[in-house]
Every structure is written in C-alpha cells, then in structure tokens.
mmCIF file of C-alpha atoms in Angstrom:
data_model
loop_
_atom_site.group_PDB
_atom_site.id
_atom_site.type_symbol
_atom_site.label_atom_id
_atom_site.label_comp_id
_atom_site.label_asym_id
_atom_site.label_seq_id
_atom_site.Cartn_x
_atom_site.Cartn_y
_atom_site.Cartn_z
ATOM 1 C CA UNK A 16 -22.733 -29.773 4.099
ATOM 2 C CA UNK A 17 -26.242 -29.403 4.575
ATOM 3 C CA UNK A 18 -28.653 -27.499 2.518
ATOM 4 C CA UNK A 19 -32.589 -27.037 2.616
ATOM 5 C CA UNK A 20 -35.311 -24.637 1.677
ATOM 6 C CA UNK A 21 -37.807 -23.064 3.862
ATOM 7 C CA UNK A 22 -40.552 -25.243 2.422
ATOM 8 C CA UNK A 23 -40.023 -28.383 4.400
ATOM 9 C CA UNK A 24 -40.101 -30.345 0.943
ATOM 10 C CA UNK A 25 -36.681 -31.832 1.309
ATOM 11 C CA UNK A 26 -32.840 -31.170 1.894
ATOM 12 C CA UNK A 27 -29.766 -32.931 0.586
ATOM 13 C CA UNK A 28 -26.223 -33.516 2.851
ATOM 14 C CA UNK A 29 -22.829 -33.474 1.466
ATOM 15 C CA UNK A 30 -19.870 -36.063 2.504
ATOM 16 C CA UNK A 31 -16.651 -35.841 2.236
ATOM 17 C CA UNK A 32 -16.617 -39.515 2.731
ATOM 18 C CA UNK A 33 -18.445 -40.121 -0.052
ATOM 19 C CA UNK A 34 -15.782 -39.046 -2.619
ATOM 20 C CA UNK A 35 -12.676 -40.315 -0.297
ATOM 21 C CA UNK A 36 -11.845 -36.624 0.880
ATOM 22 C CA UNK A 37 -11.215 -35.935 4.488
ATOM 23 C CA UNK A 38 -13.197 -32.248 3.573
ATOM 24 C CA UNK A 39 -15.326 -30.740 1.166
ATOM 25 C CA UNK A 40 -14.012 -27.236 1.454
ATOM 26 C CA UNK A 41 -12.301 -24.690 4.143
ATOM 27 C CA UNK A 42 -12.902 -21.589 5.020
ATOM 28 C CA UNK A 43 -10.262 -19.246 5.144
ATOM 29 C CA UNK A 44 -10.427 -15.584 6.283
ATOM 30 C CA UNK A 45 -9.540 -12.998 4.094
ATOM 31 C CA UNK A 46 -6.586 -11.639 6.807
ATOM 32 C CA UNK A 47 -5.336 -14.510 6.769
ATOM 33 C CA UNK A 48 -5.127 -15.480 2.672
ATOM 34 C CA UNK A 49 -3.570 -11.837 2.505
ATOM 35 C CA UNK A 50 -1.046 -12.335 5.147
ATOM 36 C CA UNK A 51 -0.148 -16.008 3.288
ATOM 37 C CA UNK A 52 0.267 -14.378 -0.444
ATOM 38 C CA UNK A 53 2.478 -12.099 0.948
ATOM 39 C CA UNK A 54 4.957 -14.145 3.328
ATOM 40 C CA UNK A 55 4.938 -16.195 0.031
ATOM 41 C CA UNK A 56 6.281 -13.607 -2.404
ATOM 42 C CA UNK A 57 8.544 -12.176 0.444
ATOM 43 C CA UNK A 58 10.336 -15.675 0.873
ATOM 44 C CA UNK A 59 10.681 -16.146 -2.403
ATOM 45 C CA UNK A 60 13.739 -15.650 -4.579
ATOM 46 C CA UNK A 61 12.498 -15.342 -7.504
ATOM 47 C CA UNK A 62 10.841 -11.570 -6.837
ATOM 48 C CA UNK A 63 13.609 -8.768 -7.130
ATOM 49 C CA UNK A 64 11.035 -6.502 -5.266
ATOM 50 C CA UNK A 65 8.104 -6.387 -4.068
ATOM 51 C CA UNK A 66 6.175 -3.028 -3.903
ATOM 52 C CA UNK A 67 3.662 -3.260 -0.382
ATOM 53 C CA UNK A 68 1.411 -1.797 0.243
ATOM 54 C CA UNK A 69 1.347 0.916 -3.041
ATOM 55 C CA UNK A 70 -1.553 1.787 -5.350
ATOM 56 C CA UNK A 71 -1.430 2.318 -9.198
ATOM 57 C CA UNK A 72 -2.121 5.958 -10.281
ATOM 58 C CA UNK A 73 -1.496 5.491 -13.665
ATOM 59 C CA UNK A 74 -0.761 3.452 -16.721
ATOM 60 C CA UNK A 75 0.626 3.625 -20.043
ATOM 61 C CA UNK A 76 1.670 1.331 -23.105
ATOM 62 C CA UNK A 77 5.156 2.147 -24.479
ATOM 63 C CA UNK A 78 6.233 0.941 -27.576
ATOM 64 C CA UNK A 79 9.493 2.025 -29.879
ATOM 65 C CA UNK A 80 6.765 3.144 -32.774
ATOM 66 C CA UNK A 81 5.539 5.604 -30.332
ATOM 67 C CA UNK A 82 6.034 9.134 -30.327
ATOM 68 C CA UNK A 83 4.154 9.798 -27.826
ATOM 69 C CA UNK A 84 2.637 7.588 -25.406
ATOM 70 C CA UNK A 85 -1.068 7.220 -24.469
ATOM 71 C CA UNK A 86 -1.694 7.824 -20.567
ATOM 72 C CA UNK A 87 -4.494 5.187 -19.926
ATOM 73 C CA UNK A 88 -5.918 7.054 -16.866
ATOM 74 C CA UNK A 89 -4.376 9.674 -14.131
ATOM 75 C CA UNK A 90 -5.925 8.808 -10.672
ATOM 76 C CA UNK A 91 -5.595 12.388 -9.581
ATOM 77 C CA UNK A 92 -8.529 14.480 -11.058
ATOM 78 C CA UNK A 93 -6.829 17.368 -11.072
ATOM 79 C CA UNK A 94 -4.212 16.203 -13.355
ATOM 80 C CA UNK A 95 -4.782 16.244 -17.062
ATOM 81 C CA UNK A 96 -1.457 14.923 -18.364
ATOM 82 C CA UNK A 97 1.604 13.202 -17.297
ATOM 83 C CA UNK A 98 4.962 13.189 -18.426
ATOM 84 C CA UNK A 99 6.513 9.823 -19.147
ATOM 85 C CA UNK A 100 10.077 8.719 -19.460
ATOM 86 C CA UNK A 101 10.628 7.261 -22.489
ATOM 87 C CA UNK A 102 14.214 5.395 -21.846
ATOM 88 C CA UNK A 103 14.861 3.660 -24.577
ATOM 89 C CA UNK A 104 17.153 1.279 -22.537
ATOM 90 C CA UNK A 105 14.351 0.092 -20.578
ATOM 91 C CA UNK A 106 12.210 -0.561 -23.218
ATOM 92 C CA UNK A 107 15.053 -2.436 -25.120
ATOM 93 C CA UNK A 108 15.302 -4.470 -21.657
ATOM 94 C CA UNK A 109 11.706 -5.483 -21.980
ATOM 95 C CA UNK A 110 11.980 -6.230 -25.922
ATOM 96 C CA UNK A 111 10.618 -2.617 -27.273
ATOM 97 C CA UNK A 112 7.176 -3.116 -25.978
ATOM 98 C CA UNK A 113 5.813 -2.861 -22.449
ATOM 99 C CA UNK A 114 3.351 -1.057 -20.129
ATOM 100 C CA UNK A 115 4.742 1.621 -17.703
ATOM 101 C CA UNK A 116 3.014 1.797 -14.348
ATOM 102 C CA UNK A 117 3.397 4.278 -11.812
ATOM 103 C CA UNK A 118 2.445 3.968 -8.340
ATOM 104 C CA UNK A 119 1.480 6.287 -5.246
ATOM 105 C CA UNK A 120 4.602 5.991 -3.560
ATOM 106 C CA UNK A 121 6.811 7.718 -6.512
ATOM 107 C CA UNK A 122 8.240 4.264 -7.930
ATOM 108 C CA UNK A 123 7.634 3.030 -11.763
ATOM 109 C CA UNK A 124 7.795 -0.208 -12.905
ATOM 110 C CA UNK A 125 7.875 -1.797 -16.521
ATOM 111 C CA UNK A 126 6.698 -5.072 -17.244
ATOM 112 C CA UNK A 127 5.424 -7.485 -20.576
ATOM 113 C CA UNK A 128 1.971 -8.335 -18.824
ATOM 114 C CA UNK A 129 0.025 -6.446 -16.115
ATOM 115 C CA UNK A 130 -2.503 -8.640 -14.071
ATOM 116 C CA UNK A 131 -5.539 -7.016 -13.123
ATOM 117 C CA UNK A 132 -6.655 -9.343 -9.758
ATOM 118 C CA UNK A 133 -7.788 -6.215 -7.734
ATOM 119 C CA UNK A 134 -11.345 -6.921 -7.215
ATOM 120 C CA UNK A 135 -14.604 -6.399 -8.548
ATOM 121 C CA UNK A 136 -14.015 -2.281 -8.710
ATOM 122 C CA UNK A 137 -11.077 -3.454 -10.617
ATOM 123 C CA UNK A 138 -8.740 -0.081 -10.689
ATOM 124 C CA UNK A 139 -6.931 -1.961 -13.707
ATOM 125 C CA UNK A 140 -10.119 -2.697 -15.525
ATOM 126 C CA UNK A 141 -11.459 1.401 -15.471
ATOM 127 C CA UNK A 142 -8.293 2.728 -16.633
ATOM 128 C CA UNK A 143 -8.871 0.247 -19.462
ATOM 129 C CA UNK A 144 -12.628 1.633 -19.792
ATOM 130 C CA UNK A 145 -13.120 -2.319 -20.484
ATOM 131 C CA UNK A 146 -17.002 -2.449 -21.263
ATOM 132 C CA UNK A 147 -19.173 -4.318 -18.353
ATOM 133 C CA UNK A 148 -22.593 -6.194 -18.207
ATOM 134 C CA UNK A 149 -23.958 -5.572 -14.599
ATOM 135 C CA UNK A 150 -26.884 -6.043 -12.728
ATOM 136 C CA UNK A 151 -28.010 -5.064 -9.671
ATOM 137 C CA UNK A 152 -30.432 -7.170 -8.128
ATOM 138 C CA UNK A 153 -31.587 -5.273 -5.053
ATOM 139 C CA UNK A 154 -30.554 -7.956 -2.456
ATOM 140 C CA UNK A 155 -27.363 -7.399 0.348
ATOM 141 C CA UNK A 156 -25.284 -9.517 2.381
ATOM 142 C CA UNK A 157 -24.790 -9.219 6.259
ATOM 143 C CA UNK A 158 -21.857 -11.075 7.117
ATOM 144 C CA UNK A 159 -20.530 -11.863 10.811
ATOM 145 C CA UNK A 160 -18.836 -14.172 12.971
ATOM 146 C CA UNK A 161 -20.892 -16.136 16.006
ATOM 147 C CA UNK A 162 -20.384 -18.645 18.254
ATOM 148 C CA UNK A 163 -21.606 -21.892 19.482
ATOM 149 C CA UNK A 164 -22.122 -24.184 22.658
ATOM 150 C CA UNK A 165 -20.740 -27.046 20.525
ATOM 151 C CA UNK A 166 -18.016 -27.801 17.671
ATOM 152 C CA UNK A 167 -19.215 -27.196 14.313
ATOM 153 C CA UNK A 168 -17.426 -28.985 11.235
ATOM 154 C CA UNK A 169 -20.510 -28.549 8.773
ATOM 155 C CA UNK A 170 -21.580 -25.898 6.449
ATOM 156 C CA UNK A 171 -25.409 -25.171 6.520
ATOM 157 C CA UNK A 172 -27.532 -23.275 4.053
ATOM 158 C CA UNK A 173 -30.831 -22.250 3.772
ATOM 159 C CA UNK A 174 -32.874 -20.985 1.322
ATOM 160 C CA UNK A 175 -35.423 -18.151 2.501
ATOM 161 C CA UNK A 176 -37.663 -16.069 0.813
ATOM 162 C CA UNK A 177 -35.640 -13.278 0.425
ATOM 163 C CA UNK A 178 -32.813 -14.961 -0.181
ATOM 164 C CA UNK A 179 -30.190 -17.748 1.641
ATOM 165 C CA UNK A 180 -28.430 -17.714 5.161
ATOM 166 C CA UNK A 181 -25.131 -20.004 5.520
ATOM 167 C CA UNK A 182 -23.598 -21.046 8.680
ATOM 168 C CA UNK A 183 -19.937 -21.703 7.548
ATOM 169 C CA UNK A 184 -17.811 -23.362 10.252
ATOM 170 C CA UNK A 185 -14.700 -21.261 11.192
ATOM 171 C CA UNK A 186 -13.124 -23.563 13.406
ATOM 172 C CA UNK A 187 -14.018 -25.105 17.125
ATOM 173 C CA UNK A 188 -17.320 -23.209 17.977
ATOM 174 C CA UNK A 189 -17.126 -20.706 15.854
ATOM 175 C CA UNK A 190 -18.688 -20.096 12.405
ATOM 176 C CA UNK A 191 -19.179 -17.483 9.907
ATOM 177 C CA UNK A 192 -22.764 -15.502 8.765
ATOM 178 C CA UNK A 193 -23.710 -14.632 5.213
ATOM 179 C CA UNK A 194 -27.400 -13.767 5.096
ATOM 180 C CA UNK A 195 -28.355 -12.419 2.371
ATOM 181 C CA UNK A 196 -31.899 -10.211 2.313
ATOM 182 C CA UNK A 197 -33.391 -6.903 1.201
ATOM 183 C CA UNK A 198 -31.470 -3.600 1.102
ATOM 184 C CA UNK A 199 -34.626 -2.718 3.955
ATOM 185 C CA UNK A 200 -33.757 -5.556 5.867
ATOM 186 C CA UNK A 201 -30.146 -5.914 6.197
ATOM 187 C CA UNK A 202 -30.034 -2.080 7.544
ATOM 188 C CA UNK A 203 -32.577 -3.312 10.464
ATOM 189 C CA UNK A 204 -30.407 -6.634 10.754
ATOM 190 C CA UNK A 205 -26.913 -4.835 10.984
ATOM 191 C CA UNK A 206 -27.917 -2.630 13.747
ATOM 192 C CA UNK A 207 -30.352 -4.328 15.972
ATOM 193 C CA UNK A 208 -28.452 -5.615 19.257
ATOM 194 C CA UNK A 209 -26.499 -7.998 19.081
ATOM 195 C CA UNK A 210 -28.773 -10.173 21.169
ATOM 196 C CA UNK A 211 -31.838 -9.894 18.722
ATOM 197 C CA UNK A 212 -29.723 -10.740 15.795
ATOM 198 C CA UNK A 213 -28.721 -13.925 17.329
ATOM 199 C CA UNK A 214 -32.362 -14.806 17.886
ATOM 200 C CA UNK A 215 -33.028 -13.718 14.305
ATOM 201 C CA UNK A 216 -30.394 -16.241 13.307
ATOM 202 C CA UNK A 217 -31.720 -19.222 15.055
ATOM 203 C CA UNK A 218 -35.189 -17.885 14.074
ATOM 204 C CA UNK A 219 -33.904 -18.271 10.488
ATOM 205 C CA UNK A 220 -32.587 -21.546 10.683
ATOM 206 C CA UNK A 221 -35.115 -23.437 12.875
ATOM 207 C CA UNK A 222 -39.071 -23.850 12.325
ATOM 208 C CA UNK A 223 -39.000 -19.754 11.645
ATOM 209 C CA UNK A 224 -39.985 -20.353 7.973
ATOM 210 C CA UNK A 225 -41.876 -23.360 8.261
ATOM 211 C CA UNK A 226 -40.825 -27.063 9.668
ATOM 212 C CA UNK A 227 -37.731 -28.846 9.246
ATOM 213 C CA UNK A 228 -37.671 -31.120 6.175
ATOM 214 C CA UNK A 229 -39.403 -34.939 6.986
ATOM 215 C CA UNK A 230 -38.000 -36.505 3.438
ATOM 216 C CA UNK A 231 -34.946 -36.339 1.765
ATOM 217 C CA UNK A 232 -36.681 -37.381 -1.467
ATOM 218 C CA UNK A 233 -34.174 -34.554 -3.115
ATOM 219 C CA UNK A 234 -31.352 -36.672 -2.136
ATOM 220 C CA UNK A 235 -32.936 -40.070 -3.788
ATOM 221 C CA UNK A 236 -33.106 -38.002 -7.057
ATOM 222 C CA UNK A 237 -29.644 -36.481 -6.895
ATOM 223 C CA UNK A 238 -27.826 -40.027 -5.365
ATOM 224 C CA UNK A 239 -28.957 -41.469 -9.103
ATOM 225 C CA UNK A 240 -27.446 -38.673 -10.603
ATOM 226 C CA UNK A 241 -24.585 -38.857 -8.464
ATOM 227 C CA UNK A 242 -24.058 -42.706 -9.734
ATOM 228 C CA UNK A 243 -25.095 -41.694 -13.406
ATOM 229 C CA UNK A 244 -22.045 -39.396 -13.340
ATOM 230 C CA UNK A 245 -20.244 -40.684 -11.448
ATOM 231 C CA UNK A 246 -19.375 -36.664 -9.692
ATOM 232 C CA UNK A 247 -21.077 -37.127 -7.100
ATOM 233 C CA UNK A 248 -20.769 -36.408 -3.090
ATOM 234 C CA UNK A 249 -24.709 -37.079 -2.209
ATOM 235 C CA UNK A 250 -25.063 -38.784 0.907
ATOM 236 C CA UNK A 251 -28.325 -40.649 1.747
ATOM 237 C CA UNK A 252 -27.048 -42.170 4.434
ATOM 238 C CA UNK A 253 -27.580 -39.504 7.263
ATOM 239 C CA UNK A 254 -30.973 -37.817 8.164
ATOM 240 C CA UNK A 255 -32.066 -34.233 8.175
ATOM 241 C CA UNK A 256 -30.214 -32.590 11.020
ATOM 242 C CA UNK A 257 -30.769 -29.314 12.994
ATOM 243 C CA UNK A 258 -27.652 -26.819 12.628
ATOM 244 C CA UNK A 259 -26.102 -25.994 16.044
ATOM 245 C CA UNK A 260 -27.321 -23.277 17.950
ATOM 246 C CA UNK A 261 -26.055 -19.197 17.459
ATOM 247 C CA UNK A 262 -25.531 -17.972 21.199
ATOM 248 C CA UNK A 263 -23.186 -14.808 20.640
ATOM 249 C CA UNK A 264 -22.325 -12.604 17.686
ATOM 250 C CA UNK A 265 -18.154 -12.592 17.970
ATOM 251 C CA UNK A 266 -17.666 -10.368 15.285
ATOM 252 C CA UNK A 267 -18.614 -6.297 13.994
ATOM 253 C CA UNK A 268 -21.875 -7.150 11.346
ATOM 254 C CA UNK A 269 -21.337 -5.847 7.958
ATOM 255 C CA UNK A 270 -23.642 -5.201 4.783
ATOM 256 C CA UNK A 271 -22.858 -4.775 1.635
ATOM 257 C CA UNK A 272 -24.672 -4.450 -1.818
ATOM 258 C CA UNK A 273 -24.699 -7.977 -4.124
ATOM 259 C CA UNK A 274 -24.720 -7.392 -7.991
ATOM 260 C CA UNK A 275 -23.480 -9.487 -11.051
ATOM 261 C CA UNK A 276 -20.809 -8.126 -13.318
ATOM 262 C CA UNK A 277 -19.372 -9.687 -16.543
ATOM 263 C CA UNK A 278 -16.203 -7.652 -18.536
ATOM 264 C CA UNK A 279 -16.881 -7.605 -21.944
ATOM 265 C CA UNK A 280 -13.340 -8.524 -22.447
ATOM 266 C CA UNK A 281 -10.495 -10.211 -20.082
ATOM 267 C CA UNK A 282 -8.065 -9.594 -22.254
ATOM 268 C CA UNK A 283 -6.083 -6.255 -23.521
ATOM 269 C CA UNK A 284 -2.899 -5.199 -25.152
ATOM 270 C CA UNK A 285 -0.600 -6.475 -22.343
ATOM 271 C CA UNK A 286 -3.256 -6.892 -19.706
ATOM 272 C CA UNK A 287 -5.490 -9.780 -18.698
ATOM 273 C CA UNK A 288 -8.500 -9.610 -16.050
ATOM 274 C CA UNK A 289 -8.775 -12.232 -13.606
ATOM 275 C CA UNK A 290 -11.108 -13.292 -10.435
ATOM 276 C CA UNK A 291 -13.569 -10.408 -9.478
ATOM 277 C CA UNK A 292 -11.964 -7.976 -11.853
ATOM 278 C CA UNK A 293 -13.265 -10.160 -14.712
ATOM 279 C CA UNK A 294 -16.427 -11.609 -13.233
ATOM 280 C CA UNK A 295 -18.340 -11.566 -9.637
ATOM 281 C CA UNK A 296 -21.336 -14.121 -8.527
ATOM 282 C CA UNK A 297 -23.644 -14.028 -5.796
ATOM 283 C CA UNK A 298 -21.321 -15.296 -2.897
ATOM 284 C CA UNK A 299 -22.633 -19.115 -2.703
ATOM 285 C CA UNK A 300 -20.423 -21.921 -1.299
ATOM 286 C CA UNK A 301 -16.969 -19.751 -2.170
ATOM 287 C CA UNK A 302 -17.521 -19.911 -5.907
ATOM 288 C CA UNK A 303 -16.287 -16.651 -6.652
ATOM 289 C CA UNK A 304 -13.133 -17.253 -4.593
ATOM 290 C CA UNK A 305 -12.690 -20.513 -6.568
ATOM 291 C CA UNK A 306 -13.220 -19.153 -9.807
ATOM 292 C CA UNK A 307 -10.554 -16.460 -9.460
ATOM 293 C CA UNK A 308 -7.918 -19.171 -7.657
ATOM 294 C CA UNK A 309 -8.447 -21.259 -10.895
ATOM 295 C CA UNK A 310 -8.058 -18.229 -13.070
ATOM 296 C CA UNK A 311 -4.952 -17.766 -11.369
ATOM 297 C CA UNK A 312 -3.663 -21.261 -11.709
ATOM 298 C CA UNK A 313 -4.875 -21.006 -15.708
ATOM 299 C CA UNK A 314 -3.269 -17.874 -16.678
ATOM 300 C CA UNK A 315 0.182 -19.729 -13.911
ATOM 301 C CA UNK A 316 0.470 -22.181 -16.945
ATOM 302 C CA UNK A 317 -0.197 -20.292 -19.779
ATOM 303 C CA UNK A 318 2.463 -17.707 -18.789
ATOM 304 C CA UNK A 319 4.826 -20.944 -18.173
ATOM 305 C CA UNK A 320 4.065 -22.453 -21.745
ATOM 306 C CA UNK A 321 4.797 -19.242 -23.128
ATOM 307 C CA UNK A 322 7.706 -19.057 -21.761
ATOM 308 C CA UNK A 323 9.105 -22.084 -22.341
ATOM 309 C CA UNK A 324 7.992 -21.745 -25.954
ATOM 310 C CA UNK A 325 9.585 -18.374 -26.421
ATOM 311 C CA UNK A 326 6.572 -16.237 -26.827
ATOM 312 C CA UNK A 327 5.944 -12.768 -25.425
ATOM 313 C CA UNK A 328 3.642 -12.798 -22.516
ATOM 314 C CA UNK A 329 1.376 -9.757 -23.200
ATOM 315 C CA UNK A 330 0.696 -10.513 -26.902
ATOM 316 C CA UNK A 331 -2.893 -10.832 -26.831
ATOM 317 C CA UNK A 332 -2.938 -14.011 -28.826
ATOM 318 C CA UNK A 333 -0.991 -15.972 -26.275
ATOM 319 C CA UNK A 334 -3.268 -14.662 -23.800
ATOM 320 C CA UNK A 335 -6.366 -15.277 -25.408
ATOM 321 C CA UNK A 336 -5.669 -19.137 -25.013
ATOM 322 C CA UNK A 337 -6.096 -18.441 -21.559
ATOM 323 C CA UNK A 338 -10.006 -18.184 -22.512
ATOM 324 C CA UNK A 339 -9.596 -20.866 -25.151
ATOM 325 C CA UNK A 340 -7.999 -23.454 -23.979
ATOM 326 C CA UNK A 341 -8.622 -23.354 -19.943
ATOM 327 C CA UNK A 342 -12.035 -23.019 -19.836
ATOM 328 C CA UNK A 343 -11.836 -19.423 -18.634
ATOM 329 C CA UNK A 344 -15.315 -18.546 -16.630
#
C-alpha cells in the first residue's frame, strides 16, 4: 500500500513483508460477500430455516406481563395497528419473553435477540426510534471499476484537496475507484464519458496536483514509531512509485452522499446494533467493513458465553458486555 498527499512533501508504503503476512488486506465485492453468507447459512445444519430474501414490516416485544403488546413500528403507512398473536405456547417455548417479527412475505418469527446488521438506514434501528448523532459533511463518493495494461497487487491513495482517490486492486488488471469530492463535482465526474473520466483519474494520480513525492521523510518518522511499538508495517525499503495507469472504466460509475452517524445506544430490550446500523465512517482502507466484521465476531462470543453460562441472550445486561468488555467501536 501506497499513500501520499498532493503536496509532494512525502508518502509512506505498506509491506506485507514487513509483519510476515503474505497480504495486508483483500478486497472483496459486495456480490460476492452476499452470495458467501448465504451458501454458508444454507449448508449449515444448525439453521431450521432460513427466510431469503424477506423484509421486516414490523416488530413487537411480547412478554407474559403483557396485556397488550406494543407494536414498535408498522412499515405500511396506511396501517395504524396490528393485531398480534399472543400464543402463550410460543412464548413459553422462548422462556415468556421474546420479540415477535413479522415479515413481507406473511411469515412470523419469535426469537430471544434480534440483530440489527442492516446497514446504515438501519430498518431495525428506526422502528426502535434509537437516537443518532449525524453529520453531513458535504463530500460524495464515485465509485467504479477500471482496468489496467499491467497487474496490480497494491492499494494506492491519495490525498486531494477535496478529498482522497484510492486505486484498490481487484484482481489481475483490474482495480476498484473510490474518489471522493464535492456534491458539484462528483455529478460532473459520474456522467462525463467514460473516456474523460479515465483521464481525470490518471490526472488525479500523476503530477495533476503537483509532483510526485522526492522524500519519504514521513516514512523515517513512522519506521521509529513502527520499532517503538513494535505494530508496525512501514517499509523504508522501497521508493516512491507511480500507480499503474487507468486505460478503461469496466464498470457503471456511482455516487453517493458520505456522512458520519453514531447511535446513541447499540443496545435495546432484546436488540443489539451492529456494523453500519450502529456506526458508519468515511469509507478509508475498509474500516467500516472491519469494524462491523469484528462487531460480529464480538457479539459471536458473547452470545456463546452466554450460553454456555445459562443466561438469556436479549437481557440487556448480558449484552451490554458486548460494549464493555470487547471494545465495542
């Protein structure tokens, strides 16, 4: 990996020899992450159904002190109430307390703990009306795929004025675009031809913003920070290179808005928040995707302890040792 500003005033290279790896990271596509979760659950034994591809319409809380149960949100507009079936067998089955959620294609399910991983417009999250701190900071992203002449096995990044372009490889010759830039410029950028946008790119990437870094007097100063903490993947060893040439755009150009957005609260009677639903970043070096897979592998063992210990799931003070204990983002 290879990262450097539009200043000239230095860059700083990643190695995945330098901390015995064979890689730094992967890129995966979305498609295909999607298409892996869900061979997964269908091969495994464990599941007694799987419900694909449904929505949630509603959600409720049922417990045997309840009269009458509180509908947390009916998708449909036009519907004010809902009628809910109250079977006390099933709520027996589940230990008197559970959440009833029905879906778009007629079926209900009843469970101890609903996960809310659906994304930073978190469907889960509204029909909580969990409190959120956003902001909006008036920058997009246009995001493509391009090709090569040659092989590219390194991640780039740039720093611009209005904001940083990555060249993540993809595979072969291939690589993926994230530029992000003003509202004002990613319209002009997402429907130029395709032609000028790949000039654009290289224009971004080569002396378009000034010369190419003649120092890598950044990596000096992070290499003895690397050996005073002994983290570190600096390399000092290689010299500033020039990322490989953009010669075709392979891929439809999106744009989409960038914000921040913080829940108040990840966790709720019988419902946790994880991954965008709890918290988005601005999409640098797949942080946001790494924060929700270790949210997911956090709340994995806390579920498991509780288990094994005998504990309900959804009590909200087994839960809240997700945030306690994991160092939950």
């Amino acid at each position: 990996m290879q990262v450097w500003d539009y200043t000239g005033l230095g860059y700083t290279r990643y190695n995945a020899r330098d901390v015995g790896k064979e890689c730094l990271g992967c890129v995966v596509e979305n498609r295909v992450l999607h298409h892996s979760l869900l061979s997964s659950f269908q091969a495994n034994e464990d599941f007694q159904k799987t419900f694909y591809p449904s929505r949630l319409t509603s959600m409720s809380l049922l417990s045997q002190s309840s009269a009458a149960n509180k509908i947390i949100e009916q998708s449909d507009p036009k519907s004010r109430s809902s009628t809910v079936d109250q079977s006390k067998d099933k709520q027996q089955t589940l230990g008197g307390s559970s959440v009833k959620l029905d879906l778009s294609d007629g079926n209900s399910l009843y469970a101890r703990l609903v996960v809310g991983a659906d994304g930073s417009k978190s469907h889960v999250r509204e029909m909580l009306a969990l409190k959120t701190t956003r902001w909006n900071y008036s920058q997009n992203a246009v995001i493509c795929s391009v090709e090569h002449t040659v092989e590219n096995h390194c991640a780039w990044q740039r720093f611009l004025p209005s904001g940083p372009i990555a060249l993540l490889p993809m595979g072969d010759r291939f690589s993926n675009i994230v530029w992000t830039m003003t509202p004002d410029e990613s319209i002009n950028h997402k429907s130029m031809p395709d032609d000028d946008f790949v000039k654009a790119v290289n224009h971004a990437l080569d002396y378009g913003y000034g010369s190419y870094p003649q120092s890598g007097a950044l990596d000096k100063y992070m290499e003895k920070f690397s050996r005073f903490t002994g983290l570190g993947a600096f390399s000092v060893t290689e010299g500033f290179q020039a990322p490989p040439k953009v010669v075709s755009v392979v891929s439809e150009r999106m744009a989409f808005p960038l914000s921040l957005m913080h829940a108040h609260d990840y966790v709720s009677k019988r419902v946790v928040l994880i991954g965008d639903a709890a918290h988005t970043v601005h999409p640098l070096a797949g942080q946001g995707v790494n924060l929700g897979f270790g949210d997911a592998c956090a709340l994995a063992k806390v579920i498991a302890d509780g288990i094994s210990a005998g504990s309900d799931i959804g009590e909200v003070s087994l839960l809240l040792s997700l945030i306690l204990d994991h160092n939950f983002w």
